[in-house]
Structures are given as structure tokens and as C-alpha cells.
């Protein structure tokens, strides 16, 4: 509460002081200084103008001077002194416990301790400031900050929100704006993904032959595997035939050579050459035995060595004749023996020649037998060679089934993904709805606004605070602020209705600020109370108790301040 204000070279005042009590009536013509008193109070406490600007307080210096000074004495006799030159401002706070040098303070040292913060003070003290100088965003924020914070996570759960979804999508249920922004982005991306999946499925179905569109992957896979098996068998058969032909090609000259060798062996076998027996020597042996018996008889020189009788001439002649006969026989036998020996030698030579030929034949036969390859002829494949073009047709069919299978599997995956994306979209839409301005923010705003509306209704009937407005598209809400009284917006209220509502707002603001921060503004400055009707004046009279009121009205007189 302010007990006194002293102004020097401030606006229209050269050197003037005013005493104040609980209710202070300021009347006078325009320019008499009613508003200057309000400006002086705001200037002294905060070095600001009545519209909240911190830039133009030098305009308060009275023309022709270079220094304005305003001193405010509070109800505890502490003083606030503000000096304003063209270049700077100096603030002093005197509580009688310090020297003049120590009295100089910074604005930040006073706000929230000695005096309320400027935001709270200006919205309470300067009735009408809230509705006329703040934009709707700042109005809404100020209203939201008046009431205690709401447990947003609890509000989220109460509204049907699932905390698991917050974890899944990485959002903070306590951050409505950030979560809504993220979920809108995710909704857009999910819709894009759904469109892509839908387009891809349509493209796949267009590329699947009509007769195959209802065919299952299982049946296609069965055909594919059957064709693969048939293809493998066909290629293996062709491989077997190729190997057979390659072996046959290699075997053909070998078989021809073996045939030639066998023919030579047959020719050799046809040569009926046998090893003859050794020639018989019986005739030679007989002649040789006969020759040994034809040796000449020896004529003894005296008597016979056998009978010891004397050998007679006659006996000698007989022996001589016998020897002669023997000699002639011997010559004949020797001639015969010579012939027999020649015959034997000839036969033996012939036999040696035949034996040589037999040996040569056996050697040749062994060589020929050794040269035979003994390689078996390649076996003819048991499976008939595939018809020409079968492999190509099978390959084409397999590739076609392979492509069809890939399309079907992709279609299946795309449809599964599409189902999941649509399920995700439902969850995302749920979260979008919850975090959208018409969802949790609206519920929170209503919860925070309801106490203020309830308090305001004590001053003004039918009051409603509008903190959200539906956009023209009918689908989204926009943060805003307005006040309606019985359906009539603030801008369309009469001047008196506005004054009444401005006073009510200042009273309600002061109550909630005091409850929340323990800062008590306790002062309200209302311009032009003469515009109020009897209802408005009664409201001020009834609810002004316990507050310091500054009420101005316009007349044709100079400034007069009445207090009570």
C-alpha cells in the first residue's frame, strides 16, 4: 500500500505530493494529472510506462527540465525514490537501516521481495492492462500460470493414455506440445508409409497374372520346387548323356584298336604251328651199335689167348676174310650212318625253325594281348535324353515362378507391414488426439481455468474464459484467449461492462497470485469509473474491501484527490 507520493518535474507536475488512503478518488479534466499519478507509481516501482514498456520512461521528464524524481512512501514508511535523467535511471530504497549511499539498489533486488514482480503488479494494479495490452498468447500463459500445475502424467492416464505407448514412441506425457508435434510428424510419416505400401501392393497385384492372383505362396512354392526337381533331373540326364557321348568318343578309337588286335590274335591262332618232336635217333643208334660189332678181329701172333692153341694159317685166313667182310659192311654202315646223320641234322634244323616261329607267335600274341585296353564300353544312360528345348522351357518356367514367388512374398510382407502400420496409425491417432490442443491441453486448460472462472463469477455473472478455439477446418484447435460474458466477447462489451470485468480480473489475479507466490499487490487503479453502471459501482464497493483503490473520473475541474 502507498501512503504518499511526491513528484518533481514528472510529466505535468513540477513539485507536487499526494497522500493516499484505502480508497482514493481522482477527478479532473483530461490532462489534469489523473493518469500521471498512475504512471508515477508504475515508473517509481519498475521504471516502466503504464503499457509495460521499459524504453520510454524518459518521456516522463517535464519539458524544460532534465531530471524527474518520484518518491513513494509505503505503508511501512519505507521509501522508493526513482531519478530519471535523459540518459539513465537511478533507484533508491530507504528502509532507515542504511546510509544514503547504500540505499541505491538494482531493480532485480526489489522485485519479488519488497515489491511484487512487474508481471503480477501491472496485471493487478493497472485494471484493463491485461485485456488491452497483452496479446492472446501472453494472456493465456498468464492465466495458466495463476493456478497450480497439474500432474500431466496422471492427467494422461486418467484420459485413457497408455504409458507403454509413450515408451514405444519415445514421447514424454508431460510435454504436451513436444509430444503433439512428434506424433503429428509420426502420423504424417506413417500415412506416407501406408500410401507407399498401398501403392506397392497395387503395383504388385497389377504385375501378377490374373489367374495367379488367388494362388497361395504354398502352391506356388510347390510348383517351383517340382520344376526345380524336374530341372535338376533333366540337367543331370543331359549331363549323363554328355558324359556318355564324351566317353563313347574316347572309347571308339580304343575299341577299334582292340578289335584290330583281336583280329591279329585270331589270325595268329589260325596259324596251326606246333612245336615238332625231337627227331628220332634210333636208326643212327642201331647203325652205331652195328658198327661197334664190326670192329676187325685181332689175329694172335702165337697161340690163341682163349684156348691157348696155336693159330693156324687157315685160321688166320678165316680171320682175314672175316675182317674183310666186316670192313666192307663197315664201310656200307658208315655211309648209311652219314646219311642218317645228315637226315637227322636236317630234321633238327627244321624243328629249330618251327620252334622259333612258335616262340615268335607266342611273343607276338602276348604283345597283342597286352596292348588290348580292357576298358569296358560306356553304359548307355537308362533315362531317355530330354527333348530339345525342354531345359529352356523349364528354366523360363522356373524364372517365372521365381518372380511370381518373389512378388507374392513381397505382397505378403507388404500386407503384414500395412496391417502393422494401420495398427500403429490407430495408436498414433489416439496419442495425437490426446496431445492435440483439443485433448489434454484443453482438459488441462479447463482444469486450470475453472477455478478462475468460478472466482470471476462472484464478480460477473455468466463469465467464461476461452483458452482454445476451433479452427475453420473443424478438425484442429488453436491456443487463444478471450473472455465472454453471457456469450458476448470482451471486444463487444460496453465500456462499463469492460470496466467491471477489468476490476474483477484484477481482484481475482491478486487472490491467485497471493495464494501461489505469497506476493500481495493489493492495489488497483481503475480509470473512468464514471463509465460504470450502478451494478459495476456496487461490485467495486463490495469487493474493494482490503485493497487500496485508485478510482478516476473525468469532469471539467483541475485534479482533485479525495481519500477515505
Coordinates of C-alpha atoms in Angstrom, one line a residue:
X1 CA 0.0 0.0 0.0
X2 CA 1.2 3.5 -0.8
X3 CA 0.9 6.2 1.8
X4 CA 2.3 9.1 -0.1
X5 CA 3.8 10.1 -3.5
X6 CA 6.0 13.1 -4.2
X7 CA 6.6 14.2 -7.8
X8 CA 9.2 16.6 -9.1
X9 CA 9.4 17.5 -12.7
X10 CA 7.3 14.5 -13.6
X11 CA 5.1 15.0 -16.6
X12 CA 2.7 17.8 -15.8
X13 CA 3.8 18.1 -12.1
X14 CA 6.6 20.4 -11.2
X15 CA 6.7 19.8 -7.4
X16 CA 3.7 18.0 -6.0
X17 CA 2.8 15.5 -3.3
X18 CA -0.3 13.4 -2.6
X19 CA -1.4 11.4 0.4
X20 CA -3.4 8.2 -0.2
X21 CA -5.6 6.0 1.9
X22 CA -7.6 2.8 1.2
X23 CA -9.9 4.5 -1.4
X24 CA -8.7 7.3 -3.5
X25 CA -10.9 9.2 -5.9
X26 CA -9.0 11.1 -8.6
X27 CA -11.2 13.5 -10.6
X28 CA -10.5 16.2 -13.1
X29 CA -10.4 17.2 -16.7
X30 CA -8.4 15.4 -19.3
X31 CA -4.7 16.3 -18.8
X32 CA -5.2 17.3 -15.2
X33 CA -2.8 14.5 -14.0
X34 CA -5.0 11.6 -13.1
X35 CA -3.2 9.2 -15.4
X36 CA 0.1 10.8 -14.4
X37 CA -0.4 9.6 -10.9
X38 CA -0.7 6.0 -12.1
X39 CA 2.3 6.5 -14.4
X40 CA 4.3 7.8 -11.5
X41 CA 3.6 4.8 -9.3
X42 CA 4.5 2.3 -12.1
X43 CA 7.5 4.4 -13.0
X44 CA 8.8 4.6 -9.5
X45 CA 8.4 0.9 -8.7
X46 CA 9.5 -0.5 -12.0
X47 CA 10.9 2.2 -14.3
X48 CA 8.3 1.3 -16.9
X49 CA 5.4 3.0 -18.6
X50 CA 1.8 2.1 -18.0
X51 CA 1.7 0.0 -21.2
X52 CA 4.7 -2.1 -19.8
X53 CA 7.4 -0.5 -21.9
X54 CA 10.9 -0.1 -20.4
X55 CA 12.2 2.1 -23.2
X56 CA 10.3 5.4 -23.0
X57 CA 10.3 6.5 -19.3
X58 CA 12.5 9.5 -20.3
X59 CA 9.3 11.0 -21.8
X60 CA 8.1 11.4 -18.3
X61 CA 10.6 14.2 -17.6
X62 CA 8.8 17.5 -17.6
X63 CA 9.6 19.7 -20.5
X64 CA 12.3 22.2 -19.8
X65 CA 14.0 20.1 -17.1
X66 CA 16.5 17.3 -17.3
X67 CA 15.7 15.2 -14.2
X68 CA 12.4 13.8 -13.0
X69 CA 12.2 12.4 -9.4
X70 CA 9.4 10.5 -7.8
X71 CA 9.3 9.3 -4.2
X72 CA 6.9 6.8 -3.0
X73 CA 6.3 6.2 0.7
X74 CA 4.9 2.7 1.5
X75 CA 2.7 1.9 4.5
X76 CA 5.7 0.7 6.5
X77 CA 7.3 4.1 5.9
X78 CA 10.0 2.6 3.6
X79 CA 10.7 4.8 0.6
X80 CA 11.3 4.1 -3.0
X81 CA 12.9 7.0 -4.9
X82 CA 13.4 7.0 -8.7
X83 CA 15.5 9.6 -10.5
X84 CA 15.3 9.7 -14.3
X85 CA 17.6 11.8 -16.4
X86 CA 17.7 11.7 -20.2
X87 CA 20.3 9.0 -20.2
X88 CA 19.8 6.9 -17.1
X89 CA 17.6 5.9 -14.2
X90 CA 18.6 5.5 -10.5
X91 CA 16.6 3.7 -7.9
X92 CA 17.0 4.1 -4.1
X93 CA 15.3 2.1 -1.4
X94 CA 15.3 3.6 2.0
X95 CA 14.3 1.4 5.0
X96 CA 16.2 3.5 7.6
X97 CA 18.8 0.8 8.2
X98 CA 21.4 2.1 5.7
X99 CA 23.2 5.2 4.6
X100 CA 22.2 7.1 1.5
X101 CA 25.0 5.5 -0.5
X102 CA 23.8 2.1 0.5
X103 CA 20.2 3.0 -0.4
X104 CA 20.9 2.7 -4.1
X105 CA 19.6 -0.7 -5.4
X106 CA 19.1 -2.6 -8.6
X107 CA 15.5 -3.3 -9.8
X108 CA 16.0 -7.1 -9.6
X109 CA 16.9 -6.9 -5.9
X110 CA 13.4 -5.5 -5.1
X111 CA 11.1 -7.5 -7.3
X112 CA 9.6 -10.5 -5.6
X113 CA 10.7 -9.3 -2.1
X114 CA 10.0 -5.6 -1.4
X115 CA 7.6 -5.2 -4.3
X116 CA 5.8 -7.9 -6.4
X117 CA 7.2 -8.9 -9.8
X118 CA 6.3 -6.5 -12.5
X119 CA 4.2 -9.0 -14.4
X120 CA 2.0 -9.6 -11.3
X121 CA 1.8 -5.9 -10.3
X122 CA 0.9 -4.5 -13.7
X123 CA -1.9 -7.0 -14.3
X124 CA -3.4 -6.3 -10.9
X125 CA -2.7 -2.6 -10.4
X126 CA -3.4 -1.3 -13.9
X127 CA -7.0 -2.6 -14.4
X128 CA -7.6 -3.1 -18.1
X129 CA -3.9 -3.7 -18.8
X130 CA -4.4 -7.5 -19.1
X131 CA -7.2 -7.2 -21.7
X132 CA -5.8 -4.2 -23.6
X133 CA -2.0 -4.5 -23.7
X134 CA -1.3 -8.3 -23.7
X135 CA -1.7 -10.4 -26.8
X136 CA -3.8 -13.5 -26.5
X137 CA -0.8 -15.8 -26.2
X138 CA 0.6 -13.9 -23.2
X139 CA -2.9 -13.6 -21.7
X140 CA -3.4 -17.3 -21.9
X141 CA 0.0 -18.0 -20.5
X142 CA -0.6 -15.6 -17.6
X143 CA -3.9 -17.3 -16.8
X144 CA -2.4 -20.8 -17.0
X145 CA 0.4 -19.7 -14.5
X146 CA -2.1 -18.4 -12.0
X147 CA -3.3 -21.8 -10.8
X148 CA -1.2 -24.7 -9.5
X149 CA 0.5 -27.0 -12.0
X150 CA -1.5 -30.1 -12.9
X151 CA 0.2 -33.6 -12.8
X152 CA 0.2 -34.1 -16.5
X153 CA 1.2 -37.8 -16.4
X154 CA -1.7 -38.5 -14.1
X155 CA -3.9 -36.5 -16.4
X156 CA -2.7 -38.5 -19.3
X157 CA -3.5 -41.8 -17.6
X158 CA -6.9 -40.6 -16.4
X159 CA -7.7 -39.6 -20.0
X160 CA -7.1 -43.2 -21.1
X161 CA -3.5 -42.8 -22.2
X162 CA -1.3 -45.8 -22.1
X163 CA 2.2 -45.1 -20.7
X164 CA 3.6 -48.1 -22.7
X165 CA 2.7 -46.2 -25.9
X166 CA 4.8 -43.2 -24.7
X167 CA 7.8 -45.6 -24.2
X168 CA 7.2 -47.2 -27.6
X169 CA 7.1 -43.9 -29.4
X170 CA 9.6 -42.1 -27.3
X171 CA 7.4 -39.2 -26.0
X172 CA 7.1 -37.5 -22.7
X173 CA 3.5 -37.5 -21.5
X174 CA 4.3 -34.3 -19.5
X175 CA 5.3 -32.4 -22.6
X176 CA 2.1 -31.8 -24.5
X177 CA 3.5 -29.6 -27.2
X178 CA 6.6 -31.6 -27.9
X179 CA 4.6 -34.9 -27.9
X180 CA 1.9 -33.5 -30.2
X181 CA 4.5 -32.2 -32.6
X182 CA 6.3 -35.5 -32.7
X183 CA 3.1 -37.5 -33.0
X184 CA 1.9 -35.3 -35.9
X185 CA 5.2 -35.9 -37.6
X186 CA 4.9 -39.6 -37.0
X187 CA 1.3 -39.6 -38.2
X188 CA 2.4 -37.9 -41.4
X189 CA 5.2 -40.4 -41.9
X190 CA 3.0 -43.3 -41.1
X191 CA 0.4 -42.2 -43.6
X192 CA 3.1 -41.8 -46.1
X193 CA 4.3 -45.3 -45.4
X194 CA 0.7 -46.6 -45.7
X195 CA 0.4 -44.9 -49.0
X196 CA 3.7 -46.3 -50.2
X197 CA 2.7 -49.8 -49.1
X198 CA -0.7 -49.5 -50.6
X199 CA 0.7 -48.3 -53.9
X200 CA 3.3 -51.0 -53.9
X201 CA 0.7 -53.7 -53.2
X202 CA -1.4 -52.3 -56.1
X203 CA 1.7 -52.4 -58.3
X204 CA 2.5 -56.0 -57.3
X205 CA -1.1 -57.1 -57.9
X206 CA -1.0 -55.5 -61.4
X207 CA 2.1 -57.4 -62.2
X208 CA 0.7 -60.8 -61.0
X209 CA -1.2 -62.6 -63.8
X210 CA -4.9 -62.6 -63.1
X211 CA -5.1 -66.4 -63.0
X212 CA -2.4 -66.4 -60.3
X213 CA -3.7 -63.6 -58.0
X214 CA -5.6 -66.1 -55.8
X215 CA -2.8 -68.7 -55.8
X216 CA -1.2 -69.2 -52.5
X217 CA 2.5 -69.0 -51.8
X218 CA 2.4 -72.6 -50.7
X219 CA 1.1 -73.9 -54.0
X220 CA 3.5 -71.6 -56.0
X221 CA 6.3 -72.9 -53.9
X222 CA 5.2 -76.5 -54.5
X223 CA 5.2 -75.9 -58.3
X224 CA 8.5 -74.1 -58.0
X225 CA 10.1 -77.0 -56.1
X226 CA 8.6 -79.6 -58.5
X227 CA 10.0 -77.7 -61.5
X228 CA 13.4 -77.3 -59.8
X229 CA 13.4 -81.1 -59.2
X230 CA 12.4 -81.7 -62.8
X231 CA 15.1 -79.2 -64.0
X232 CA 17.7 -80.9 -61.8
X233 CA 16.7 -84.4 -63.2
X234 CA 16.8 -83.0 -66.8
X235 CA 20.2 -81.4 -66.3
X236 CA 21.5 -84.5 -64.7
X237 CA 20.2 -86.6 -67.6
X238 CA 21.8 -84.2 -70.1
X239 CA 25.0 -84.4 -68.1
X240 CA 24.9 -88.2 -68.1
X241 CA 24.3 -88.2 -71.9
X242 CA 27.1 -85.7 -72.4
X243 CA 29.4 -87.8 -70.3
X244 CA 28.3 -90.9 -72.2
X245 CA 29.0 -89.3 -75.5
X246 CA 32.3 -88.0 -74.3
X247 CA 33.3 -91.5 -73.1
X248 CA 31.9 -93.0 -76.3
X249 CA 34.0 -90.6 -78.4
X250 CA 37.1 -91.6 -76.4
X251 CA 36.2 -95.3 -76.4
X252 CA 35.5 -95.6 -80.2
X253 CA 39.2 -95.5 -81.4
X254 CA 40.2 -97.7 -78.4
X255 CA 37.5 -100.3 -79.3
X256 CA 38.6 -100.1 -83.0
X257 CA 42.2 -100.7 -82.0
X258 CA 41.2 -103.6 -79.7
X259 CA 39.2 -105.1 -82.5
X260 CA 42.2 -104.9 -84.8
X261 CA 44.4 -106.5 -82.2
X262 CA 41.9 -109.3 -81.6
X263 CA 41.7 -109.9 -85.3
X264 CA 45.5 -110.2 -85.4
X265 CA 45.4 -112.6 -82.5
X266 CA 42.8 -114.7 -84.3
X267 CA 45.0 -114.7 -87.4
X268 CA 47.9 -115.9 -85.3
X269 CA 45.7 -118.6 -83.8
X270 CA 44.8 -119.7 -87.3
X271 CA 48.5 -120.4 -88.0
X272 CA 48.4 -124.0 -86.7
X273 CA 52.1 -124.0 -85.9
X274 CA 53.0 -126.6 -83.3
X275 CA 56.4 -127.5 -81.8
X276 CA 57.5 -130.7 -83.5
X277 CA 59.0 -133.6 -81.6
X278 CA 62.8 -134.0 -81.4
X279 CA 63.9 -136.2 -84.5
X280 CA 64.3 -139.9 -83.8
X281 CA 68.0 -141.2 -83.5
X282 CA 67.1 -144.9 -83.3
X283 CA 68.4 -145.6 -86.8
X284 CA 71.7 -143.8 -86.0
X285 CA 72.0 -145.7 -82.7
X286 CA 71.3 -149.0 -84.5
X287 CA 74.0 -148.3 -87.1
X288 CA 76.4 -147.2 -84.4
X289 CA 75.7 -150.4 -82.5
X290 CA 76.2 -152.4 -85.6
X291 CA 79.5 -150.6 -86.3
X292 CA 80.8 -151.4 -82.9
X293 CA 80.2 -155.1 -83.7
X294 CA 82.1 -154.8 -87.0
X295 CA 85.4 -154.0 -85.4
X296 CA 88.2 -156.1 -87.0
X297 CA 89.2 -159.4 -85.3
X298 CA 92.8 -159.3 -84.0
X299 CA 95.0 -162.2 -85.3
X300 CA 97.1 -163.5 -82.4
X301 CA 100.9 -163.7 -83.1
X302 CA 101.3 -167.0 -81.3
X303 CA 98.7 -169.1 -79.6
X304 CA 95.1 -168.3 -79.0
X305 CA 94.7 -166.3 -75.7
X306 CA 91.5 -168.1 -75.1
X307 CA 92.2 -171.7 -75.9
X308 CA 95.9 -171.4 -75.9
X309 CA 96.2 -173.4 -79.1
X310 CA 98.5 -172.4 -81.9
X311 CA 96.9 -170.2 -84.5
X312 CA 97.0 -171.9 -87.9
X313 CA 97.4 -170.3 -91.3
X314 CA 93.9 -171.5 -92.2
X315 CA 92.6 -169.9 -89.1
X316 CA 94.4 -166.8 -90.0
X317 CA 92.9 -166.8 -93.4
X318 CA 89.5 -167.2 -92.0
X319 CA 90.1 -164.2 -89.7
X320 CA 91.5 -162.2 -92.6
X321 CA 88.4 -163.0 -94.7
X322 CA 86.1 -162.2 -91.7
X323 CA 87.8 -158.8 -91.3
X324 CA 87.5 -158.1 -94.9
X325 CA 83.8 -158.8 -94.8
X326 CA 83.5 -156.7 -91.8
X327 CA 85.3 -153.9 -93.4
X328 CA 83.0 -153.9 -96.4
X329 CA 80.0 -154.0 -94.1
X330 CA 81.5 -151.3 -92.0
X331 CA 82.0 -149.0 -95.0
X332 CA 78.4 -149.6 -96.0
X333 CA 77.2 -148.9 -92.5
X334 CA 79.3 -145.7 -92.2
X335 CA 77.9 -144.5 -95.5
X336 CA 74.4 -145.2 -94.2
X337 CA 75.3 -143.6 -90.8
X338 CA 76.5 -140.5 -92.6
X339 CA 73.2 -140.3 -94.5
X340 CA 71.2 -140.9 -91.3
X341 CA 73.2 -138.1 -89.5
X342 CA 72.6 -135.7 -92.4
X343 CA 68.9 -136.6 -92.3
X344 CA 68.8 -136.1 -88.5
X345 CA 70.6 -132.7 -88.8
X346 CA 68.2 -131.6 -91.4
X347 CA 65.2 -132.6 -89.4
X348 CA 66.7 -131.0 -86.3
X349 CA 67.3 -127.7 -88.2
X350 CA 63.7 -127.7 -89.5
X351 CA 62.5 -128.3 -86.0
X352 CA 64.5 -125.4 -84.7
X353 CA 63.0 -123.1 -87.3
X354 CA 59.5 -124.2 -86.4
X355 CA 60.3 -123.7 -82.6
X356 CA 61.5 -120.2 -83.4
X357 CA 58.3 -119.5 -85.3
X358 CA 56.2 -120.8 -82.4
X359 CA 58.1 -118.7 -80.0
X360 CA 57.7 -115.6 -82.2
X361 CA 54.0 -116.3 -82.5
X362 CA 53.6 -116.6 -78.7
X363 CA 55.6 -113.4 -78.1
X364 CA 53.5 -111.5 -80.7
X365 CA 50.3 -112.8 -79.2
X366 CA 51.4 -111.8 -75.7
X367 CA 52.3 -108.3 -77.0
X368 CA 48.9 -108.1 -78.8
X369 CA 47.1 -109.3 -75.7
X370 CA 49.0 -106.7 -73.6
X371 CA 48.0 -103.9 -76.0
X372 CA 44.3 -104.6 -75.5
X373 CA 42.8 -101.7 -73.4
X374 CA 40.5 -103.9 -71.3
X375 CA 38.3 -100.8 -70.9
X376 CA 34.5 -101.6 -70.7
X377 CA 32.3 -99.9 -73.2
X378 CA 30.4 -96.9 -71.6
X379 CA 26.9 -97.8 -70.5
X380 CA 24.0 -96.1 -72.2
X381 CA 22.0 -93.9 -69.8
X382 CA 18.9 -95.6 -68.6
X383 CA 16.8 -92.4 -68.9
X384 CA 15.8 -91.1 -72.3
X385 CA 17.5 -87.9 -73.4
X386 CA 15.3 -84.8 -72.7
X387 CA 13.6 -83.3 -75.7
X388 CA 15.2 -80.3 -77.3
X389 CA 14.1 -77.0 -75.7
X390 CA 12.9 -78.7 -72.5
X391 CA 15.6 -77.2 -70.4
X392 CA 15.0 -73.7 -71.8
X393 CA 11.2 -74.1 -71.2
X394 CA 11.8 -75.4 -67.7
X395 CA 14.3 -72.5 -67.0
X396 CA 11.8 -70.0 -68.2
X397 CA 9.0 -71.5 -66.1
X398 CA 11.3 -71.6 -63.0
X399 CA 12.2 -67.9 -63.5
X400 CA 8.6 -67.0 -64.0
X401 CA 7.6 -68.9 -60.8
X402 CA 10.6 -67.4 -59.0
X403 CA 9.5 -63.9 -60.0
X404 CA 5.9 -64.7 -59.1
X405 CA 7.0 -66.2 -55.7
X406 CA 9.1 -63.0 -55.0
X407 CA 6.1 -60.8 -55.8
X408 CA 3.8 -63.0 -53.7
X409 CA 6.2 -63.0 -50.7
X410 CA 6.7 -59.2 -51.1
X411 CA 2.9 -58.8 -51.3
X412 CA 2.5 -60.8 -48.1
X413 CA 5.2 -58.8 -46.3
X414 CA 3.7 -55.6 -47.6
X415 CA 0.3 -56.6 -46.3
X416 CA 1.7 -57.6 -43.0
X417 CA 3.5 -54.3 -42.8
X418 CA 0.4 -52.5 -43.9
X419 CA -1.6 -54.1 -41.1
X420 CA 1.1 -53.1 -38.6
X421 CA 1.3 -49.6 -39.9
X422 CA -2.5 -49.2 -39.7
X423 CA -2.4 -50.5 -36.1
X424 CA 0.4 -48.0 -35.4
X425 CA -1.7 -45.3 -37.0
X426 CA -4.6 -46.0 -34.7
X427 CA -2.2 -45.7 -31.7
X428 CA -0.6 -42.6 -33.1
X429 CA -4.0 -41.1 -33.8
X430 CA -5.0 -41.8 -30.3
X431 CA -1.9 -40.1 -29.0
X432 CA -2.4 -37.2 -31.4
X433 CA -5.9 -36.8 -30.2
X434 CA -4.8 -36.9 -26.6
X435 CA -1.9 -34.4 -27.1
X436 CA -3.8 -32.2 -29.6
X437 CA -5.0 -28.8 -28.4
X438 CA -8.5 -30.2 -28.1
X439 CA -7.2 -33.1 -26.0
X440 CA -5.1 -33.0 -22.9
X441 CA -4.1 -29.3 -23.3
X442 CA -7.8 -28.4 -23.4
X443 CA -8.5 -30.6 -20.4
X444 CA -5.6 -29.1 -18.5
X445 CA -6.6 -25.6 -19.6
X446 CA -10.2 -26.2 -18.4
X447 CA -9.0 -27.6 -15.1
X448 CA -6.7 -24.6 -14.6
X449 CA -9.3 -22.1 -15.9
X450 CA -12.3 -23.5 -13.9
X451 CA -11.1 -22.1 -10.5
X452 CA -10.5 -18.7 -12.1
X453 CA -13.9 -18.7 -13.8
X454 CA -15.5 -19.8 -10.6
X455 CA -13.9 -16.9 -8.8
X456 CA -14.7 -14.4 -11.5
X457 CA -18.4 -15.5 -11.4
X458 CA -18.5 -13.9 -7.9
X459 CA -18.0 -10.6 -9.6
X460 CA -19.6 -11.1 -13.0
X461 CA -22.4 -13.4 -13.9
X462 CA -22.1 -15.7 -17.0
X463 CA -18.4 -15.2 -17.4
X464 CA -16.4 -17.7 -19.5
X465 CA -12.7 -17.9 -20.3
X466 CA -11.9 -19.0 -23.8
X467 CA -8.4 -20.6 -24.0
X468 CA -8.9 -22.7 -27.1
X469 CA -10.7 -22.0 -30.4
X470 CA -11.7 -24.4 -33.1
X471 CA -10.1 -23.7 -36.5
X472 CA -12.2 -23.2 -39.7
X473 CA -11.3 -26.8 -40.8
X474 CA -13.3 -28.0 -37.8
X475 CA -10.5 -30.5 -37.0
X476 CA -7.9 -28.6 -35.0
X477 CA -7.8 -26.2 -32.2
X478 CA -5.7 -23.1 -31.7
X479 CA -4.4 -21.8 -28.4
X480 CA -6.0 -18.4 -27.8
X481 CA -7.6 -16.3 -25.1
X482 CA -10.8 -14.3 -24.8
X483 CA -13.4 -13.7 -22.2
X484 CA -17.1 -13.9 -22.9
X485 CA -20.0 -12.7 -20.7
X486 CA -23.2 -14.5 -21.5
X487 CA -21.9 -15.3 -24.9
X488 CA -20.7 -11.8 -25.7
X489 CA -16.9 -11.4 -26.3
X490 CA -14.9 -8.8 -24.5
X491 CA -14.5 -6.7 -27.6
X492 CA -18.3 -6.3 -27.9
X493 CA -18.9 -5.4 -24.3
X494 CA -19.9 -1.8 -23.3
X495 CA -17.3 0.4 -21.7
X496 CA -19.0 0.0 -18.4
X497 CA -19.0 -3.8 -18.7
X498 CA -15.4 -3.8 -19.6
X499 CA -14.5 -1.7 -16.6
X500 CA -16.4 -4.0 -14.3
X501 CA -14.7 -7.1 -15.8
X502 CA -11.3 -5.4 -15.6
X503 CA -11.8 -4.7 -11.9
X504 CA -12.9 -8.3 -11.4
X505 CA -9.8 -9.6 -13.2
X506 CA -7.5 -7.5 -11.0
X507 CA -9.2 -8.8 -7.9
X508 CA -9.1 -12.4 -9.0
X509 CA -5.5 -12.1 -10.2
X510 CA -4.4 -10.6 -6.8
X511 CA -6.1 -13.5 -5.0
X512 CA -4.4 -16.3 -7.0
X513 CA -1.0 -14.5 -7.1
X514 CA -1.1 -14.2 -3.3
X515 CA -2.1 -17.8 -2.9
X516 CA 0.6 -19.1 -5.3
X517 CA 3.5 -16.8 -4.6
X518 CA 2.7 -15.0 -1.4
X519 CA 3.2 -11.7 -3.3
X520 CA 0.3 -9.3 -2.5
X521 CA -0.2 -6.5 -4.9
X522 CA -3.2 -5.2 -3.0
X523 CA -3.6 -2.0 -5.2
X524 CA -5.9 -1.5 -8.2
X525 CA -6.1 1.6 -10.3
X526 CA -9.3 2.0 -12.4
X527 CA -9.7 4.7 -14.9
X528 CA -13.0 6.3 -15.8
X529 CA -15.2 4.7 -13.1
X530 CA -17.9 7.2 -14.2
X531 CA -18.5 4.8 -17.1
X532 CA -19.7 2.1 -14.7
X533 CA -23.3 1.5 -14.1
X534 CA -24.7 1.1 -10.7
X535 CA -24.0 -2.7 -10.8
X536 CA -20.4 -2.0 -11.6
X537 CA -20.0 0.5 -8.8
X538 CA -21.6 -1.8 -6.4
X539 CA -19.2 -4.6 -7.4
X540 CA -16.2 -2.2 -6.7
X541 CA -17.7 -1.1 -3.4
X542 CA -18.5 -4.7 -2.3
X543 CA -15.2 -6.2 -3.4
X544 CA -12.8 -3.3 -2.9
X545 CA -12.5 -4.0 0.8
X546 CA -9.0 -4.9 1.9
X547 CA -7.5 -3.3 -1.2
X548 CA -6.1 0.1 -2.0
X549 CA -8.2 1.5 -4.8
X550 CA -7.4 4.4 -7.1
X551 CA -10.6 5.5 -9.0
X552 CA -10.6 8.2 -11.6
X553 CA -13.4 10.1 -13.3
X554 CA -13.5 12.9 -15.8
X555 CA -15.0 16.3 -15.1
X556 CA -14.2 19.9 -16.0
X557 CA -12.2 20.7 -12.9
X558 CA -8.5 20.5 -12.1
X559 CA -7.1 17.5 -10.4
X560 CA -8.8 16.7 -7.1
X561 CA -7.9 13.7 -4.9
X562 CA -10.3 12.6 -2.3
X563 CA -9.4 9.8 0.1
X564 CA -11.3 7.8 2.7

